[in-house]
């Protein structure tokens, strides 16, 4: 048979990578396909470890300074489900920032959780998320004592790190559980930003190693800060993970943590890269993050160019063999790593220097979807009868399946929310999941 996927992927070889995965397609690993095994005698078993896997997890926990760490070779999507399984019970309310990844909303369906949304806003000048006020977390918990857990994302897709120390204080003062999606921050503990890593504050921390660390795609970790949670975590792993986990992904997780620990001094190169790239950009190209942030992760380099959407920038770069992480209506995103070489930075710098002068496209208005509320539980909305209707006819209806731009994977409208005018305004449907032939899925109304 023909192998179109292989041919497509092979064409990317030799490119300059400023996207995931964190190994940047460099030949780093000291293991190979000969090490792709299963749970043969002596190789241990991820779902009931007693030997090398248990020892590897203990070594990872020591590296991060956690009470326990778990290998999740199925991405942070699965790790989020495991963490929420351990932290909640069916029917529990979970306080969550509306800008959470779609994995949280899918977990709410699986586990029958009821999201309660935190007040969130965007900067009208940049259109970017403004973070979470720790006091708002306390006020929301006081307003609804039935909330069992808090689920937050830090850092966000563009590098904004929440004030987790203050937030954790508000959560623990009320005897609630804090779960943090640190998918984009697995590296933080080994950088000058280590004091802001969620592993220091959250009861459960989820990380995607492959996003910013040299690991294979799908490599994730789940950390716990408290003793006595192992049984719940292992049960959740058995529920949501394959009984045939990838040893190659687990090996890459172990490798990535060891690599970051051994090369923690290399992260100073990120600031040098940022200065070089910033100098090649026109004035006003780099937005300033404002709001309730403890720090900004410098490995996320967000920018725009005159006259151009982010998607156009990404396409232009790809034609030159320079691959960026993301482009949206206005911005493009670069993920920098110590593994990026000087010649790769120069290739991106050349693109910047050739940009035409002129005005920037206007920033999208404040995102109305941050101010939603759940009118039907995600599980009820998913299992209810559904129908597909045109976007214009969906206003006022209850969403049955999320509509999610990828990346960053934040639903514009999600399970059980009422669709309002403007929620589904897109400049084209490219990269948007949940729209089919101009239609979206809504809960079928009773006649």
Coordinates of N, CA and C in Angstrom, one line a residue, residues 334-445:
X334 N 6.0 31.1 19.0 CA 7.3 30.3 18.9 C 7.5 29.7 20.2
X335 N 7.9 28.4 20.3 CA 8.4 27.8 21.5 C 9.9 27.7 21.4
X336 N 10.6 28.4 22.3 CA 12.1 28.3 22.3 C 12.6 27.3 23.2
X337 N 13.7 26.7 22.9 CA 14.3 25.7 23.8 C 15.8 25.8 23.7
X338 N 16.5 25.4 24.8 CA 18.0 25.4 24.7 C 18.5 24.5 23.5
X339 N 17.6 23.6 23.0 CA 18.0 22.7 22.0 C 17.9 23.4 20.6
X340 N 17.3 24.6 20.5 CA 17.3 25.3 19.3 C 18.7 25.9 19.0
X341 N 19.2 25.7 17.8 CA 20.6 26.1 17.4 C 20.6 27.5 16.8
X342 N 21.8 28.1 16.8 CA 22.0 29.4 16.3 C 21.5 29.6 14.9
X343 N 21.8 28.6 14.0 CA 21.4 28.7 12.6 C 19.9 28.7 12.5
X344 N 19.1 28.0 13.4 CA 17.7 28.0 13.4 C 17.2 29.4 13.8
X345 N 17.8 30.0 14.8 CA 17.4 31.3 15.2 C 17.6 32.3 14.0
X346 N 18.7 32.1 13.3 CA 19.0 33.0 12.2 C 17.9 32.9 11.1
X347 N 17.5 31.7 10.9 CA 16.5 31.5 9.8 C 15.2 32.2 10.2
X348 N 14.8 32.1 11.5 CA 13.6 32.8 11.9 C 13.8 34.3 11.9
X349 N 15.0 34.7 12.3 CA 15.3 36.2 12.3 C 15.2 36.7 10.9
X350 N 15.7 36.0 9.9 CA 15.6 36.4 8.5 C 14.1 36.7 8.1
X351 N 13.2 35.8 8.5 CA 11.8 36.0 8.2 C 11.3 37.3 8.8
X352 N 11.7 37.6 10.1 CA 11.3 38.8 10.7 C 11.8 40.1 10.0
X353 N 13.1 40.0 9.6 CA 13.7 41.2 9.0 C 13.1 41.6 7.6
X354 N 12.5 40.6 7.0 CA 11.9 40.8 5.7 C 10.4 41.3 5.8
X355 N 9.9 41.4 7.0 CA 8.5 41.8 7.2 C 8.3 43.3 6.7
X356 N 7.2 43.5 6.0 CA 6.9 44.9 5.5 C 6.5 45.8 6.7
X357 N 6.7 47.0 6.6 CA 6.3 48.0 7.6 C 4.8 48.3 7.3
X358 N 4.1 48.8 8.4 CA 2.7 49.2 8.2 C 2.0 48.9 9.5
X359 N 0.6 49.1 9.5 CA -0.2 48.9 10.6 C -0.5 47.4 10.9
X360 N -0.8 47.1 12.1 CA -1.1 45.7 12.5 C -2.7 45.6 12.4
X361 N -3.1 44.4 12.2 CA -4.5 44.1 12.2 C -5.1 44.3 13.6
X362 N -6.3 44.8 13.7 CA -6.9 45.0 15.0 C -7.1 43.8 15.8
X363 N -6.9 43.9 17.1 CA -7.1 42.8 18.1 C -8.5 42.5 18.2
X364 N -8.8 41.1 18.3 CA -10.2 40.7 18.5 C -10.7 41.2 19.8
X365 N -12.0 41.5 19.8 CA -12.6 42.1 21.0 C -12.6 41.0 22.1
X366 N -12.9 41.5 23.3 CA -12.9 40.6 24.5 C -13.7 39.3 24.2
X367 N -13.1 38.2 24.6 CA -13.7 36.9 24.4 C -14.9 36.7 25.2
X368 N -16.1 36.7 24.7 CA -17.3 36.5 25.4 C -17.4 35.1 26.0
X369 N -16.8 34.2 25.4 CA -16.9 32.8 25.9 C -16.3 32.6 27.3
X370 N -15.5 33.5 27.8 CA -14.9 33.4 29.1 C -16.0 33.6 30.2
X371 N -17.2 34.2 29.8 CA -18.2 34.5 30.7 C -19.4 33.6 30.6
X372 N -19.2 32.4 30.4 CA -20.3 31.4 30.2 C -20.7 30.8 31.6
X373 N -21.8 30.1 31.6 CA -22.1 29.3 32.7 C -22.7 28.0 32.2
X374 N -22.6 27.0 33.0 CA -23.1 25.6 32.6 C -24.6 25.5 32.9
X375 N -25.5 25.3 31.9 CA -26.9 25.2 32.2 C -27.4 23.8 32.1
X376 N -26.5 22.9 31.6 CA -26.8 21.4 31.6 C -25.5 20.8 31.9
X377 N -25.4 19.8 32.7 CA -24.1 19.2 33.1 C -23.5 18.6 31.8
X378 N -22.1 18.7 31.7 CA -21.5 18.2 30.5 C -21.9 16.7 30.2
X379 N -22.0 15.9 31.2 CA -22.4 14.5 30.9 C -23.8 14.4 30.4
X380 N -24.7 15.2 30.9 CA -26.1 15.2 30.5 C -26.2 15.7 29.0
X381 N -25.4 16.8 28.8 CA -25.4 17.3 27.4 C -24.8 16.4 26.4
X382 N -23.8 15.6 26.8 CA -23.2 14.7 25.8 C -24.1 13.6 25.5
X383 N -24.8 13.0 26.5 CA -25.6 11.8 26.3 C -27.1 12.2 25.9
X384 N -27.4 13.4 25.9 CA -28.7 13.8 25.4 C -28.8 13.6 23.9
X385 N -30.0 13.6 23.4 CA -30.2 13.6 22.0 C -29.6 14.8 21.4
X386 N -29.0 14.8 20.2 CA -28.4 15.9 19.6 C -28.8 16.1 18.2
X387 N -28.7 17.3 17.7 CA -28.9 17.5 16.3 C -27.9 18.6 15.8
X388 N -27.6 18.6 14.5 CA -26.7 19.5 13.9 C -27.5 20.6 13.2
X389 N -27.1 21.9 13.6 CA -27.8 23.0 13.0 C -26.8 24.0 12.6
X390 N -27.2 24.9 11.6 CA -26.3 25.9 11.1 C -26.0 26.9 12.3
X391 N -24.8 27.4 12.2 CA -24.2 28.3 13.3 C -25.2 29.4 13.6
X392 N -25.8 30.1 12.6 CA -26.7 31.2 12.8 C -28.0 30.7 13.6
X393 N -28.4 29.4 13.4 CA -29.6 28.9 14.0 C -29.3 28.3 15.4
X394 N -28.0 28.3 15.8 CA -27.6 27.7 17.1 C -27.7 28.7 18.2
X395 N -27.8 29.9 17.9 CA -27.9 30.9 19.0 C -29.1 30.7 19.9
X396 N -28.8 30.6 21.2 CA -29.9 30.3 22.2 C -30.0 28.8 22.5
X397 N -29.3 28.0 21.7 CA -29.4 26.5 22.0 C -28.3 26.1 23.0
X398 N -28.5 24.9 23.5 CA -27.5 24.3 24.4 C -26.5 23.5 23.6
X399 N -25.2 23.7 23.9 CA -24.2 23.0 23.1 C -24.1 21.6 23.6
X400 N -24.0 20.7 22.6 CA -23.9 19.3 22.8 C -22.5 18.7 22.7
X401 N -21.7 19.3 21.7 CA -20.3 19.0 21.5 C -19.5 20.2 21.4
X402 N -18.3 20.3 22.0 CA -17.5 21.5 22.0 C -17.1 22.0 20.6
X403 N -17.0 23.3 20.5 CA -16.4 23.9 19.3 C -15.1 24.5 19.7
X404 N -14.0 23.9 19.2 CA -12.7 24.1 19.8 C -11.6 24.4 18.7
X405 N -11.1 25.7 18.7 CA -10.0 26.0 17.8 C -8.7 25.2 18.3
X406 N -8.0 24.6 17.3 CA -6.7 23.9 17.6 C -5.6 24.5 16.8
X407 N -4.5 24.8 17.5 CA -4.4 25.1 18.9 C -5.1 26.4 19.2
X408 N -5.2 26.7 20.5 CA -4.7 26.1 21.7 C -5.6 25.0 22.4
X409 N -6.7 24.7 21.8 CA -7.6 23.7 22.4 C -8.5 24.2 23.5
X410 N -8.8 25.5 23.5 CA -9.7 26.0 24.5 C -11.1 26.1 23.8
X411 N -12.1 25.5 24.3 CA -13.4 25.5 23.6 C -14.0 26.9 23.5
X412 N -14.5 27.3 22.4 CA -15.2 28.6 22.3 C -16.6 28.4 22.9
X413 N -17.1 27.2 22.7 CA -18.4 26.9 23.4 C -18.3 25.4 23.8
X414 N -18.8 25.0 25.0 CA -18.6 23.7 25.5 C -19.9 23.0 25.9
X415 N -19.7 21.8 26.4 CA -20.9 21.0 26.8 C -21.8 21.7 27.8
X416 N -23.1 21.8 27.5 CA -24.0 22.3 28.4 C -24.1 23.8 28.5
X417 N -23.4 24.5 27.7 CA -23.4 26.0 27.7 C -24.4 26.5 26.7
X418 N -25.1 27.6 27.0 CA -26.0 28.2 26.0 C -25.2 29.1 25.0
X419 N -25.5 28.9 23.7 CA -24.7 29.6 22.7 C -25.3 31.0 22.5
X420 N -24.4 32.0 22.6 CA -24.8 33.3 22.4 C -24.3 33.9 21.1
X421 N -24.9 35.0 20.6 CA -24.4 35.6 19.4 C -23.0 36.0 19.5
X422 N -22.2 35.7 18.6 CA -20.7 36.0 18.6 C -19.9 34.9 19.1
X423 N -20.4 33.9 19.8 CA -19.6 32.8 20.3 C -18.9 32.1 19.3
X424 N -19.5 32.0 18.1 CA -18.9 31.1 17.0 C -18.5 31.9 15.8
X425 N -18.1 33.2 16.1 CA -17.6 34.0 15.0 C -16.1 33.6 14.8
X426 N -15.8 33.1 13.6 CA -14.5 32.7 13.2 C -14.1 33.3 11.9
X427 N -12.8 33.6 11.7 CA -12.4 33.9 10.3 C -12.0 32.7 9.6
X428 N -13.1 31.9 9.2 CA -12.9 30.6 8.6 C -12.9 29.5 9.7
X429 N -13.1 28.3 9.2 CA -13.2 27.2 10.2 C -12.0 26.3 10.2
X430 N -10.9 26.8 9.6 CA -9.7 26.0 9.5 C -9.2 25.7 10.9
X431 N -8.9 24.4 11.2 CA -8.4 24.1 12.5 C -9.3 24.1 13.7
X432 N -10.6 24.2 13.4 CA -11.7 24.3 14.4 C -12.4 22.9 14.5
X433 N -12.3 22.3 15.6 CA -13.1 21.1 15.8 C -14.5 21.3 16.3
X434 N -15.4 20.6 15.8 CA -16.8 20.7 16.3 C -17.7 21.4 15.3
X435 N -17.2 21.9 14.2 CA -18.0 22.5 13.1 C -17.9 21.6 11.9
X436 N -19.1 21.1 11.4 CA -19.2 20.2 10.3 C -20.1 20.8 9.2
X437 N -19.6 21.1 8.1 CA -20.4 21.7 7.0 C -21.2 22.9 7.5
X438 N -20.5 23.7 8.3 CA -21.1 25.0 8.7 C -22.1 24.8 9.9
X439 N -22.2 23.6 10.4 CA -23.1 23.2 11.5 C -22.4 22.9 12.8
X440 N -23.1 23.0 13.9 CA -22.6 22.6 15.2 C -23.7 21.7 15.9
X441 N -23.2 20.9 16.8 CA -24.1 20.0 17.5 C -24.8 20.7 18.7
X442 N -26.1 20.6 18.8 CA -26.8 21.2 19.9 C -27.7 20.1 20.5
X443 N -28.1 20.3 21.8 CA -29.0 19.4 22.4 C -30.4 19.5 21.7
X444 N -30.9 18.3 21.4 CA -32.2 18.3 20.7 C -33.3 18.7 21.6
X445 N -34.1 19.6 21.2 CA -35.2 20.1 22.0 C -36.4 19.2 21.9

